[in-house]
Amino acid sequence: MILLKDPARPTPEFSSTPRHIAMVMDGNGRWANKRGLTRTEGHRAGEQALLEAVAGASEAGVENLTAYAFSTENWKRSTEEVRFLMGYNKEVLRRQRDLLMEWNVKIRWAGAVRKLWPSVVNELRAAEELTKNNTGLVLTMAVNYGGRQEIVDAVNKSLDTKVSRQIITEKLIQKNLYVPELPDVDMFLRSSGELRTSNFMLWQSSYAEMIFMDVLWPDFTRESMWEAITEFNRRQRRFGQASDAPLN
């Protein structure tokens, strides 16, 4: 069993902790292929890595962790893999929500309802309801999520108003995102060594620090999360500002 606070794995001290981490959990298939296993076995192995990431982020004081669990592009995969992932996302929530309750984690869902299996929607909603009063880390599961589609949906929702000639502003789009209360992403984290955002949190990540780790997702641990946060602390965040720093 994974412990939230493991005395054998003390949490480092960080000068700064990202308020919101967006996490692309990549590399399950390659991890499985290296071991002569199927892609679905790789996805199964990634479940413990998610718990490790949640534990590491929570111990470090991160407030929001958004995990890319199933993208709108994943529908293009084989029927067998899509069927597995739909059932698997549902099963993981059911298996782990009691443990996440014990960890005081609040679960949210970001994504589109269309095409998503009703049983998966019900499981996501049940997890939200069960954990709604928790006060610890907010774990947002991005299921049937696409960054471009979220922006399109937010704009259409902004236009669907009784106010005539509604002016579309950043504030209005933000209000109509899937989870509008999520703060901007501070740290965008991707495992597996790939250097892409893959249509994840495009609006929210405009000033995120991009951190790409050369570790396949099933091998990701809380120490991997702490390593990423350490790298985040090395970055100088200017948000468009600049200052003179002459070279000697």
Tab-separated table of C-alpha atoms in Angstrom:
chain	number	residue	atom	x	y	z
A	1	MET	CA	0.000	0.000	0.000
A	2	ILE	CA	1.242	3.481	-0.854
A	3	LEU	CA	1.604	5.763	2.156
A	4	LEU	CA	0.896	9.463	1.824
A	5	LYS	CA	3.685	10.300	4.254
A	6	ASP	CA	6.344	7.625	4.177
A	7	PRO	CA	9.030	8.097	6.871
A	8	ALA	CA	11.475	6.216	4.658
A	9	ARG	CA	10.969	8.783	1.877
A	10	PRO	CA	11.184	12.234	3.485
A	11	THR	CA	9.832	15.162	1.486
A	12	PRO	CA	12.480	17.704	0.410
A	13	GLU	CA	12.047	21.359	1.280
A	14	PHE	CA	11.190	23.615	-1.674
A	15	SER	CA	11.637	27.370	-1.813
A	16	SER	CA	8.616	27.559	-4.125
A	17	THR	CA	5.888	25.081	-5.004
A	18	PRO	CA	3.765	25.266	-8.165
A	19	ARG	CA	0.147	25.943	-7.335
A	20	HIS	CA	-1.088	23.964	-10.351
A	21	ILE	CA	0.657	21.120	-12.174
A	22	ALA	CA	-0.661	19.783	-15.488
A	23	MET	CA	0.604	16.234	-15.999
A	24	VAL	CA	0.812	14.184	-19.203
A	25	MET	CA	1.196	10.549	-18.176
A	26	ASP	CA	3.037	9.227	-21.217
A	27	GLY	CA	5.011	6.049	-21.909
A	28	ASN	CA	2.738	3.183	-20.829
A	29	GLY	CA	2.879	1.512	-24.241
A	30	ARG	CA	6.649	1.753	-24.594
A	31	TRP	CA	7.135	0.494	-21.040
A	32	ALA	CA	5.012	-2.556	-21.873
A	33	ASN	CA	6.665	-3.195	-25.236
A	34	LYS	CA	10.110	-3.253	-23.621
A	35	ARG	CA	8.871	-6.059	-21.407
A	36	GLY	CA	7.053	-8.038	-24.087
A	37	LEU	CA	3.662	-7.030	-22.649
A	38	THR	CA	0.534	-5.589	-24.236
A	39	ARG	CA	-0.266	-1.873	-24.183
A	40	THR	CA	-3.148	-2.541	-21.798
A	41	GLU	CA	-0.691	-4.053	-19.297
A	42	GLY	CA	1.290	-0.841	-19.535
A	43	HIS	CA	-1.815	1.172	-18.703
A	44	ARG	CA	-2.460	-1.063	-15.688
A	45	ALA	CA	1.093	-0.497	-14.471
A	46	GLY	CA	0.504	3.269	-14.629
A	47	GLU	CA	-2.095	3.199	-11.854
A	48	GLN	CA	0.469	3.031	-9.064
A	49	ALA	CA	2.465	5.804	-10.739
A	50	LEU	CA	-0.594	8.081	-10.561
A	51	LEU	CA	-0.914	7.424	-6.838
A	52	GLU	CA	2.806	8.103	-6.402
A	53	ALA	CA	2.444	11.399	-8.286
A	54	VAL	CA	-0.565	12.424	-6.168
A	55	ALA	CA	1.297	11.558	-2.967
A	56	GLY	CA	4.422	13.425	-4.043
A	57	ALA	CA	2.501	16.512	-5.111
A	58	SER	CA	0.372	16.527	-1.968
A	59	GLU	CA	3.389	16.166	0.326
A	60	ALA	CA	5.145	19.020	-1.498
A	61	GLY	CA	2.182	21.341	-0.907
A	62	VAL	CA	0.837	21.469	-4.471
A	63	GLU	CA	-2.781	22.637	-4.482
A	64	ASN	CA	-3.920	21.401	-7.920
A	65	LEU	CA	-2.827	18.430	-10.024
A	66	THR	CA	-4.518	17.829	-13.387
A	67	ALA	CA	-3.880	14.407	-14.933
A	68	TYR	CA	-4.379	13.744	-18.663
A	69	ALA	CA	-6.215	10.404	-18.452
A	70	PHE	CA	-7.954	10.207	-21.863
A	71	SER	CA	-7.738	12.741	-24.672
A	72	THR	CA	-10.220	13.515	-27.435
A	73	GLU	CA	-7.576	12.139	-29.829
A	74	ASN	CA	-7.428	8.798	-28.000
A	75	TRP	CA	-10.685	7.793	-29.702
A	76	LYS	CA	-8.529	7.154	-32.800
A	77	ARG	CA	-6.852	4.190	-31.114
A	78	SER	CA	-7.960	0.594	-31.638
A	79	THR	CA	-11.453	-0.351	-30.490
A	80	GLU	CA	-9.920	-2.801	-28.031
A	81	GLU	CA	-7.676	-0.170	-26.418
A	82	VAL	CA	-10.450	2.443	-26.246
A	83	ARG	CA	-12.761	-0.083	-24.625
A	84	PHE	CA	-10.057	-0.972	-22.103
A	85	LEU	CA	-9.285	2.675	-21.274
A	86	MET	CA	-12.951	3.537	-20.766
A	87	GLY	CA	-13.423	0.659	-18.355
A	88	TYR	CA	-10.054	1.220	-16.733
A	89	ASN	CA	-10.662	4.895	-15.947
A	90	LYS	CA	-13.901	3.873	-14.275
A	91	GLU	CA	-12.270	1.024	-12.331
A	92	VAL	CA	-9.349	3.132	-11.096
A	93	LEU	CA	-11.703	5.715	-9.606
A	94	ARG	CA	-13.746	3.011	-7.952
A	95	ARG	CA	-10.679	1.204	-6.570
A	96	GLN	CA	-8.765	4.231	-5.370
A	97	ARG	CA	-11.349	6.771	-4.271
A	98	ASP	CA	-11.434	5.466	-0.669
A	99	LEU	CA	-7.647	5.843	-0.457
A	100	LEU	CA	-7.869	9.328	-1.976
A	101	MET	CA	-10.581	10.151	0.562
A	102	GLU	CA	-8.174	9.062	3.304
A	103	TRP	CA	-5.569	11.395	1.777
A	104	ASN	CA	-8.101	14.286	1.841
A	105	VAL	CA	-7.891	14.604	-1.967
A	106	LYS	CA	-10.716	16.379	-3.801
A	107	ILE	CA	-11.484	14.823	-7.212
A	108	ARG	CA	-12.733	16.873	-10.162
A	109	TRP	CA	-13.436	15.999	-13.789
A	110	ALA	CA	-12.508	18.112	-16.839
A	111	GLY	CA	-13.743	17.000	-20.252
A	112	ALA	CA	-16.663	16.755	-22.655
A	113	VAL	CA	-19.706	14.575	-22.054
A	114	ARG	CA	-20.264	13.753	-25.734
A	115	LYS	CA	-19.052	10.290	-26.775
A	116	LEU	CA	-18.015	9.444	-23.217
A	117	TRP	CA	-19.547	6.278	-21.797
A	118	PRO	CA	-22.407	7.136	-19.375
A	119	SER	CA	-20.976	4.653	-16.840
A	120	VAL	CA	-17.660	6.580	-16.864
A	121	VAL	CA	-19.479	9.911	-16.442
A	122	ASN	CA	-21.415	8.437	-13.500
A	123	GLU	CA	-18.215	7.212	-11.851
A	124	LEU	CA	-16.549	10.612	-12.294
A	125	ARG	CA	-19.570	12.415	-10.873
A	126	ALA	CA	-19.752	9.980	-7.946
A	127	ALA	CA	-16.075	10.595	-7.125
A	128	GLU	CA	-16.669	14.370	-7.272
A	129	GLU	CA	-19.644	14.077	-4.939
A	130	LEU	CA	-17.856	11.767	-2.494
A	131	THR	CA	-14.812	14.041	-2.161
A	132	LYS	CA	-16.441	17.472	-2.542
A	133	ASN	CA	-15.796	18.491	1.073
A	134	ASN	CA	-12.145	17.419	1.129
A	135	THR	CA	-9.677	20.240	1.660
A	136	GLY	CA	-6.395	18.794	0.396
A	137	LEU	CA	-4.934	18.546	-3.089
A	138	VAL	CA	-7.456	18.909	-5.935
A	139	LEU	CA	-6.940	16.070	-8.433
A	140	THR	CA	-8.622	16.911	-11.733
A	141	MET	CA	-9.014	13.925	-14.026
A	142	ALA	CA	-8.973	15.098	-17.654
A	143	VAL	CA	-11.105	12.417	-19.329
A	144	ASN	CA	-12.321	12.948	-22.903
A	145	TYR	CA	-10.400	16.211	-22.782
A	146	GLY	CA	-8.880	18.272	-25.607
A	147	GLY	CA	-7.433	21.748	-25.165
A	148	ARG	CA	-8.731	23.101	-28.482
A	149	GLN	CA	-12.168	21.588	-27.925
A	150	GLU	CA	-12.341	23.137	-24.460
A	151	ILE	CA	-11.684	26.585	-25.928
A	152	VAL	CA	-14.275	26.031	-28.695
A	153	ASP	CA	-16.829	24.861	-26.120
A	154	ALA	CA	-16.064	27.850	-23.873
A	155	VAL	CA	-16.523	30.323	-26.741
A	156	ASN	CA	-19.813	28.714	-27.811
A	157	LYS	CA	-21.033	28.743	-24.220
A	158	SER	CA	-20.024	32.406	-23.940
A	159	LEU	CA	-22.098	33.212	-27.036
A	160	ASP	CA	-25.089	31.297	-25.694
A	161	THR	CA	-26.310	34.157	-23.558
A	162	LYS	CA	-29.367	36.373	-23.282
A	163	VAL	CA	-27.164	39.448	-23.541
A	164	SER	CA	-27.212	40.644	-27.134
A	165	ARG	CA	-23.922	41.377	-28.897
A	166	GLN	CA	-21.923	39.775	-26.117
A	167	ILE	CA	-18.269	40.844	-26.263
A	168	ILE	CA	-16.002	37.835	-25.892
A	169	THR	CA	-13.216	38.529	-23.412
A	170	GLU	CA	-10.549	36.391	-21.755
A	171	LYS	CA	-12.481	36.651	-18.506
A	172	LEU	CA	-15.655	35.355	-20.153
A	173	ILE	CA	-13.870	32.419	-21.788
A	174	GLN	CA	-12.190	31.553	-18.481
A	175	LYS	CA	-15.608	31.559	-16.826
A	176	ASN	CA	-16.860	28.980	-19.318
A	177	LEU	CA	-13.958	26.504	-19.275
A	178	TYR	CA	-14.703	22.965	-18.083
A	179	VAL	CA	-13.368	23.712	-14.576
A	180	PRO	CA	-13.243	27.526	-14.449
A	181	GLU	CA	-11.987	27.674	-10.872
A	182	LEU	CA	-8.706	25.954	-11.780
A	183	PRO	CA	-5.838	28.463	-11.643
A	184	ASP	CA	-3.393	28.838	-14.523
A	185	VAL	CA	-0.873	26.017	-14.853
A	186	ASP	CA	2.480	26.830	-13.234
A	187	MET	CA	4.275	23.628	-14.197
A	188	PHE	CA	3.527	21.483	-17.254
A	189	LEU	CA	5.004	18.038	-16.671
A	190	ARG	CA	5.331	15.233	-19.203
A	191	SER	CA	6.924	11.838	-18.738
A	192	SER	CA	8.544	9.592	-21.405
A	193	GLY	CA	10.913	12.174	-22.903
A	194	GLU	CA	8.500	13.377	-25.600
A	195	LEU	CA	8.583	17.169	-26.127
A	196	ARG	CA	4.941	17.950	-26.911
A	197	THR	CA	1.918	19.394	-25.146
A	198	SER	CA	-0.468	17.063	-27.050
A	199	ASN	CA	-3.438	19.453	-26.907
A	200	PHE	CA	-3.486	19.544	-23.094
A	201	MET	CA	-4.450	22.608	-21.050
A	202	LEU	CA	-3.641	25.017	-23.914
A	203	TRP	CA	-5.497	27.982	-22.412
A	204	GLN	CA	-4.282	27.424	-18.868
A	205	SER	CA	-0.612	26.794	-19.774
A	206	SER	CA	0.185	30.077	-21.508
A	207	TYR	CA	2.913	30.860	-18.936
A	208	ALA	CA	3.641	27.387	-17.594
A	209	GLU	CA	7.166	26.155	-17.059
A	210	MET	CA	7.572	23.141	-19.348
A	211	ILE	CA	9.328	20.162	-17.768
A	212	PHE	CA	9.883	16.996	-19.802
A	213	MET	CA	11.242	13.963	-17.955
A	214	ASP	CA	12.960	10.994	-19.569
A	215	VAL	CA	11.081	8.410	-17.501
A	216	LEU	CA	8.289	6.156	-18.770
A	217	TRP	CA	5.079	6.687	-16.841
A	218	PRO	CA	4.888	3.346	-14.952
A	219	ASP	CA	8.361	4.096	-13.545
A	220	PHE	CA	7.296	7.534	-12.266
A	221	THR	CA	7.560	7.925	-8.477
A	222	ARG	CA	7.022	10.663	-5.936
A	223	GLU	CA	10.763	11.274	-6.148
A	224	SER	CA	10.240	11.975	-9.865
A	225	MET	CA	7.640	14.579	-8.900
A	226	TRP	CA	10.039	16.148	-6.407
A	227	GLU	CA	12.774	16.214	-9.061
A	228	ALA	CA	10.409	18.089	-11.383
A	229	ILE	CA	9.500	20.590	-8.644
A	230	THR	CA	13.202	21.102	-7.945
A	231	GLU	CA	13.712	21.949	-11.621
A	232	PHE	CA	10.705	24.305	-11.437
A	233	ASN	CA	12.501	26.162	-8.643
A	234	ARG	CA	15.504	26.733	-10.898
A	235	ARG	CA	13.392	28.656	-13.405
A	236	GLN	CA	12.998	32.433	-13.407
A	237	ARG	CA	9.382	33.298	-14.121
A	238	ARG	CA	8.940	36.769	-15.657
A	239	PHE	CA	5.444	36.683	-17.237
A	240	GLY	CA	6.497	38.963	-20.070
A	241	GLN	CA	8.561	41.307	-17.918
A	242	ALA	CA	12.289	41.766	-18.322
A	243	SER	CA	15.150	43.218	-16.337
A	244	ASP	CA	18.734	44.090	-17.216
A	245	ALA	CA	21.319	41.538	-16.156
A	246	PRO	CA	24.566	42.637	-17.851
A	247	LEU	CA	27.192	39.961	-18.330
A	248	ASN	CA	30.527	40.748	-16.655
